[in-house]
Amino acid sequence: MKKPVYLDYQATTPTDPRVVDYMVPFFYEKFGNPHSRSHVYGWNAEAEVEAARAKVAAVIGADPKEIVFTSGATESNNTAIKGIASFYKDQGNHIITVQTEHKCVLDTCRHLEQEGFDVTYLPVEANGLLDMEKFKSAITDKTILVSVMAANNEIGVLQPIAEIGAICREKGIKFHTDAAQAFGKIPLDVDAMNIDLLSISGHKVYGPQGIGALYVRRKPRVRLNALINGGGQERGMRSGTLPLALIAGFGKAAEIAQAEMAEEHTRLLKLREYMYEEITKRLPAIILNGDREQRLAGNLNLSFSYVEGESLMMAIKELAVSSGSACTSASLEPSYVLRALGVEDELAHSSIRFGLGRFTTKEDVDFAVNLLADKVQKLREMSPLWEMVQEGVDLKSVKWAAH
Amino acid sequence: MAYSTKVIDHYENPRNVGALDKNDPTVGTGLVGAPACGDVMKLQIKVNDDGVIEDAKFKTFGCGSAIASSSLATELLKGRTLDEATTIKNSDIAAELALPPVKIHCSVLAEDAIRAAIADYQAKKGLKASA
């Protein structure tokens, strides 16, 4: 077993060896600029790019012509939101998104607020899911864009994308979804779900970092103003020479994800449920953050009550995981996603995101469970809060001196 | 977070973890901090008839440096008289552990815990004397 055990698949995934093998020739013997029209190096490169485009499109039921390659989901989200806002600003200035979106969506929306757009940041319920009634009542005749993520990066919850899409289509509002975490993990169909724009990341699906895509609907046509101007590649929506090897790898990763999605989902769901059951069997006072059912198979986000986040992270150094604790982030604020769920600060501080993926084994999970059971127990024995709770003290009734 | 080897040592092998009977008249208990701030320290001292701290225990909910600060505090307290104990400063703890600037508040909390424990002991004694 390789230590630390990697349980951070929502941060990034290792590139699948089959993807790496597939990519290698495109760096040297099969190299070429896909935009070169005058020789075979260019033609072959272009053929590979188009093949990859078709593989990515197939995962979401799109036409290959609707796929625009970008540097990743952050660029895709920026392109979609700023591009739509700028193109359709004469039709309205209102955008709806959700408080638990990825920072790159929230920050893009804040940027647009400075340019005069009105943005509604919808709250979520305690399970992390959107209340459809609240969503519907947020729509105004000025609403031009709705951006709701398919799967959350911290708590893995799956928003009701199809329902949102149906409402947006009925009202003639453009619907964008950040599917960085969902692509290749859950079934997505842009037609059935009425999705107009969809962001994809390569490195979250065992492809290389630095490549992603934006799906932009052609029928009915969705238009946007480009962020990056230049040679007019990617139907003018994203200029710049396409990175051949990255795109080839991304295409291969998409092809594998589509072929193995169902099987992988079943295996990961079983593994995650096993992990959750084992941890809660051995440790009391564990809280699951986010809905248990409407959730990515490979995500488990737990709060370990009465222990502090940073000391917990120090105790489980042999696990590569992410924490909602302030101490591990630059902002000194606990996770805004957990706050949006109404999770108290002390529980947000002691939250750990376990991300399971393609190469996670039962042995890895057993190691993690044993380590957690041992270390959390030790930290609780050292915790005055745990001691007070054991003595029957209600911690909320204590007058703490804030410092 | 790059911690000094002393912090890591106190975190991995904390000294004097545990609890003393808080109802014992010779025991002073200090509870400082708040869960929402991410630090709560409980520090206890047991004082003998000569006014010397013969035992000290702690429990801490907090980051690595909070645990290390309280662990070190119990070591510093043992064997000191109450007067000597009041001279322990947060800067002594911070310097000994080489705490990074963002963690200085942990040593401040440890000093607060020492003072709170002493005050509790003295209050108990005062109550007993007047009874």
PDB file of N, CA, C and O in Angstrom, chain A residues 316-350:
ATOM      1  N   ILE A 316      -3.963  12.033  11.121  1.00  0.00           N
ATOM      2  CA  ILE A 316      -4.189  11.095  10.013  1.00  0.00           C
ATOM      3  C   ILE A 316      -3.330  11.477   8.802  1.00  0.00           C
ATOM      4  O   ILE A 316      -3.786  11.419   7.660  1.00  0.00           O
ATOM      5  N   LYS A 317      -2.094  11.824   9.107  1.00  0.00           N
ATOM      6  CA  LYS A 317      -1.145  12.200   8.047  1.00  0.00           C
ATOM      7  C   LYS A 317      -0.985  11.120   6.992  1.00  0.00           C
ATOM      8  O   LYS A 317      -0.589  11.396   5.869  1.00  0.00           O
ATOM      9  N   GLU A 318      -1.264   9.883   7.383  1.00  0.00           N
ATOM     10  CA  GLU A 318      -1.086   8.787   6.423  1.00  0.00           C
ATOM     11  C   GLU A 318      -2.244   8.679   5.425  1.00  0.00           C
ATOM     12  O   GLU A 318      -2.247   7.792   4.577  1.00  0.00           O
ATOM     13  N   LEU A 319      -3.210   9.605   5.570  1.00  0.00           N
ATOM     14  CA  LEU A 319      -4.287   9.679   4.580  1.00  0.00           C
ATOM     15  C   LEU A 319      -4.190  11.012   3.860  1.00  0.00           C
ATOM     16  O   LEU A 319      -4.047  12.052   4.500  1.00  0.00           O
ATOM     17  N   ALA A 320      -4.257  10.985   2.535  1.00  0.00           N
ATOM     18  CA  ALA A 320      -4.295  12.225   1.767  1.00  0.00           C
ATOM     19  C   ALA A 320      -5.761  12.577   1.564  1.00  0.00           C
ATOM     20  O   ALA A 320      -6.438  11.999   0.722  1.00  0.00           O
ATOM     21  N   VAL A 321      -6.253  13.501   2.424  1.00  0.00           N
ATOM     22  CA  VAL A 321      -7.664  13.895   2.379  1.00  0.00           C
ATOM     23  C   VAL A 321      -7.744  15.416   2.471  1.00  0.00           C
ATOM     24  O   VAL A 321      -6.751  16.075   2.755  1.00  0.00           O
ATOM     25  N   SER A 322      -8.945  15.951   2.251  1.00  0.00           N
ATOM     26  CA  SER A 322      -9.150  17.391   2.425  1.00  0.00           C
ATOM     27  C   SER A 322     -10.027  17.627   3.638  1.00  0.00           C
ATOM     28  O   SER A 322     -10.827  16.786   4.013  1.00  0.00           O
ATOM     29  N   SER A 323      -9.855  18.809   4.231  1.00  0.00           N
ATOM     30  CA  SER A 323     -10.606  19.151   5.437  1.00  0.00           C
ATOM     31  C   SER A 323     -11.391  20.433   5.218  1.00  0.00           C
ATOM     32  O   SER A 323     -10.963  21.307   4.471  1.00  0.00           O
ATOM     33  N   GLY A 324     -12.526  20.530   5.900  1.00  0.00           N
ATOM     34  CA  GLY A 324     -13.311  21.763   5.866  1.00  0.00           C
ATOM     35  C   GLY A 324     -12.831  22.738   6.913  1.00  0.00           C
ATOM     36  O   GLY A 324     -13.417  23.788   7.113  1.00  0.00           O
ATOM     37  N   SER A 325     -11.738  22.382   7.574  1.00  0.00           N
ATOM     38  CA  SER A 325     -11.217  23.204   8.656  1.00  0.00           C
ATOM     39  C   SER A 325     -10.560  24.463   8.132  1.00  0.00           C
ATOM     40  O   SER A 325      -9.942  24.470   7.084  1.00  0.00           O
ATOM     41  N   ALA A 326     -10.705  25.515   8.938  1.00  0.00           N
ATOM     42  CA  ALA A 326     -10.078  26.779   8.578  1.00  0.00           C
ATOM     43  C   ALA A 326      -8.570  26.668   8.604  1.00  0.00           C
ATOM     44  O   ALA A 326      -7.877  27.279   7.801  1.00  0.00           O
ATOM     45  N   CYS A 327      -8.056  25.865   9.544  1.00  0.00           N
ATOM     46  CA  CYS A 327      -6.618  25.820   9.755  1.00  0.00           C
ATOM     47  C   CYS A 327      -5.861  25.291   8.542  1.00  0.00           C
ATOM     48  O   CYS A 327      -4.676  25.514   8.402  1.00  0.00           O
ATOM     49  N   THR A 328      -6.556  24.572   7.674  1.00  0.00           N
ATOM     50  CA  THR A 328      -5.849  24.026   6.517  1.00  0.00           C
ATOM     51  C   THR A 328      -6.051  24.893   5.277  1.00  0.00           C
ATOM     52  O   THR A 328      -5.543  24.593   4.227  1.00  0.00           O
ATOM     53  N   SER A 329      -6.826  25.959   5.412  1.00  0.00           N
ATOM     54  CA  SER A 329      -7.051  26.805   4.239  1.00  0.00           C
ATOM     55  C   SER A 329      -6.406  28.162   4.461  1.00  0.00           C
ATOM     56  O   SER A 329      -6.059  28.531   5.581  1.00  0.00           O
ATOM     57  N   ALA A 330      -6.263  28.910   3.388  1.00  0.00           N
ATOM     58  CA  ALA A 330      -5.627  30.215   3.494  1.00  0.00           C
ATOM     59  C   ALA A 330      -6.575  31.243   4.101  1.00  0.00           C
ATOM     60  O   ALA A 330      -6.154  32.232   4.674  1.00  0.00           O
ATOM     61  N   SER A 331      -7.893  30.996   3.989  1.00  0.00           N
ATOM     62  CA  SER A 331      -8.871  32.022   4.345  1.00  0.00           C
ATOM     63  C   SER A 331      -9.152  32.110   5.844  1.00  0.00           C
ATOM     64  O   SER A 331      -9.697  33.098   6.304  1.00  0.00           O
ATOM     65  N   LEU A 332      -8.797  31.088   6.610  1.00  0.00           N
ATOM     66  CA  LEU A 332      -9.094  30.991   8.040  1.00  0.00           C
ATOM     67  C   LEU A 332     -10.605  30.931   8.314  1.00  0.00           C
ATOM     68  O   LEU A 332     -11.054  31.134   9.432  1.00  0.00           O
ATOM     69  N   GLU A 333     -11.390  30.705   7.303  1.00  0.00           N
ATOM     70  CA  GLU A 333     -12.831  30.523   7.458  1.00  0.00           C
ATOM     71  C   GLU A 333     -13.117  29.043   7.220  1.00  0.00           C
ATOM     72  O   GLU A 333     -12.561  28.449   6.301  1.00  0.00           O
ATOM     73  N   PRO A 334     -14.042  28.458   8.018  1.00  0.00           N
ATOM     74  CA  PRO A 334     -14.389  27.076   7.694  1.00  0.00           C
ATOM     75  C   PRO A 334     -15.167  27.023   6.380  1.00  0.00           C
ATOM     76  O   PRO A 334     -15.622  28.054   5.883  1.00  0.00           O
ATOM     77  N   SER A 335     -15.278  25.839   5.827  1.00  0.00           N
ATOM     78  CA  SER A 335     -15.901  25.633   4.519  1.00  0.00           C
ATOM     79  C   SER A 335     -17.218  26.374   4.343  1.00  0.00           C
ATOM     80  O   SER A 335     -18.147  26.217   5.126  1.00  0.00           O
ATOM     81  N   TYR A 336     -17.295  27.202   3.299  1.00  0.00           N
ATOM     82  CA  TYR A 336     -18.548  27.932   3.034  1.00  0.00           C
ATOM     83  C   TYR A 336     -19.648  26.980   2.585  1.00  0.00           C
ATOM     84  O   TYR A 336     -20.836  27.274   2.752  1.00  0.00           O
ATOM     85  N   VAL A 337     -19.271  25.841   2.025  1.00  0.00           N
ATOM     86  CA  VAL A 337     -20.273  24.865   1.594  1.00  0.00           C
ATOM     87  C   VAL A 337     -20.983  24.293   2.827  1.00  0.00           C
ATOM     88  O   VAL A 337     -22.206  24.245   2.903  1.00  0.00           O
ATOM     89  N   LEU A 338     -20.193  23.883   3.823  1.00  0.00           N
ATOM     90  CA  LEU A 338     -20.792  23.326   5.037  1.00  0.00           C
ATOM     91  C   LEU A 338     -21.599  24.386   5.784  1.00  0.00           C
ATOM     92  O   LEU A 338     -22.659  24.100   6.330  1.00  0.00           O
ATOM     93  N   ARG A 339     -21.113  25.627   5.771  1.00  0.00           N
ATOM     94  CA  ARG A 339     -21.869  26.716   6.404  1.00  0.00           C
ATOM     95  C   ARG A 339     -23.220  26.879   5.741  1.00  0.00           C
ATOM     96  O   ARG A 339     -24.212  27.137   6.399  1.00  0.00           O
ATOM     97  N   ALA A 340     -23.251  26.748   4.403  1.00  0.00           N
ATOM     98  CA  ALA A 340     -24.516  26.907   3.674  1.00  0.00           C
ATOM     99  C   ALA A 340     -25.512  25.805   4.061  1.00  0.00           C
ATOM    100  O   ALA A 340     -26.718  25.991   3.967  1.00  0.00           O
ATOM    101  N   LEU A 341     -25.003  24.668   4.503  1.00  0.00           N
ATOM    102  CA  LEU A 341     -25.867  23.578   4.959  1.00  0.00           C
ATOM    103  C   LEU A 341     -26.353  23.817   6.387  1.00  0.00           C
ATOM    104  O   LEU A 341     -27.152  23.041   6.915  1.00  0.00           O
ATOM    105  N   GLY A 342     -25.809  24.866   7.012  1.00  0.00           N
ATOM    106  CA  GLY A 342     -26.175  25.153   8.390  1.00  0.00           C
ATOM    107  C   GLY A 342     -25.349  24.365   9.392  1.00  0.00           C
ATOM    108  O   GLY A 342     -25.698  24.272  10.561  1.00  0.00           O
ATOM    109  N   VAL A 343     -24.230  23.793   8.930  1.00  0.00           N
ATOM    110  CA  VAL A 343     -23.348  23.056   9.842  1.00  0.00           C
ATOM    111  C   VAL A 343     -22.650  24.057  10.757  1.00  0.00           C
ATOM    112  O   VAL A 343     -22.143  25.074  10.293  1.00  0.00           O
ATOM    113  N   GLU A 344     -22.666  23.774  12.073  1.00  0.00           N
ATOM    114  CA  GLU A 344     -22.026  24.684  13.012  1.00  0.00           C
ATOM    115  C   GLU A 344     -20.528  24.751  12.742  1.00  0.00           C
ATOM    116  O   GLU A 344     -19.937  23.791  12.269  1.00  0.00           O
ATOM    117  N   ASP A 345     -19.952  25.899  13.117  1.00  0.00           N
ATOM    118  CA  ASP A 345     -18.533  26.112  12.842  1.00  0.00           C
ATOM    119  C   ASP A 345     -17.647  25.001  13.381  1.00  0.00           C
ATOM    120  O   ASP A 345     -16.745  24.524  12.705  1.00  0.00           O
ATOM    121  N   GLU A 346     -17.934  24.555  14.639  1.00  0.00           N
ATOM    122  CA  GLU A 346     -17.033  23.543  15.206  1.00  0.00           C
ATOM    123  C   GLU A 346     -17.113  22.219  14.454  1.00  0.00           C
ATOM    124  O   GLU A 346     -16.113  21.512  14.347  1.00  0.00           O
ATOM    125  N   LEU A 347     -18.279  21.927  13.890  1.00  0.00           N
ATOM    126  CA  LEU A 347     -18.390  20.690  13.106  1.00  0.00           C
ATOM    127  C   LEU A 347     -17.793  20.870  11.718  1.00  0.00           C
ATOM    128  O   LEU A 347     -17.233  19.940  11.144  1.00  0.00           O
ATOM    129  N   ALA A 348     -17.909  22.068  11.198  1.00  0.00           N
ATOM    130  CA  ALA A 348     -17.275  22.342   9.904  1.00  0.00           C
ATOM    131  C   ALA A 348     -15.753  22.217  10.037  1.00  0.00           C
ATOM    132  O   ALA A 348     -15.078  21.674   9.163  1.00  0.00           O
ATOM    133  N   HIS A 349     -15.243  22.697  11.184  1.00  0.00           N
ATOM    134  CA  HIS A 349     -13.793  22.612  11.436  1.00  0.00           C
ATOM    135  C   HIS A 349     -13.322  21.163  11.491  1.00  0.00           C
ATOM    136  O   HIS A 349     -12.188  20.870  11.149  1.00  0.00           O
ATOM    137  N   SER A 350     -14.173  20.269  11.964  1.00  0.00           N
ATOM    138  CA  SER A 350     -13.733  18.887  12.155  1.00  0.00           C
ATOM    139  C   SER A 350     -14.224  17.980  11.027  1.00  0.00           C
ATOM    140  O   SER A 350     -14.357  16.781  11.206  1.00  0.00           O
TER     141      SER A 350
END
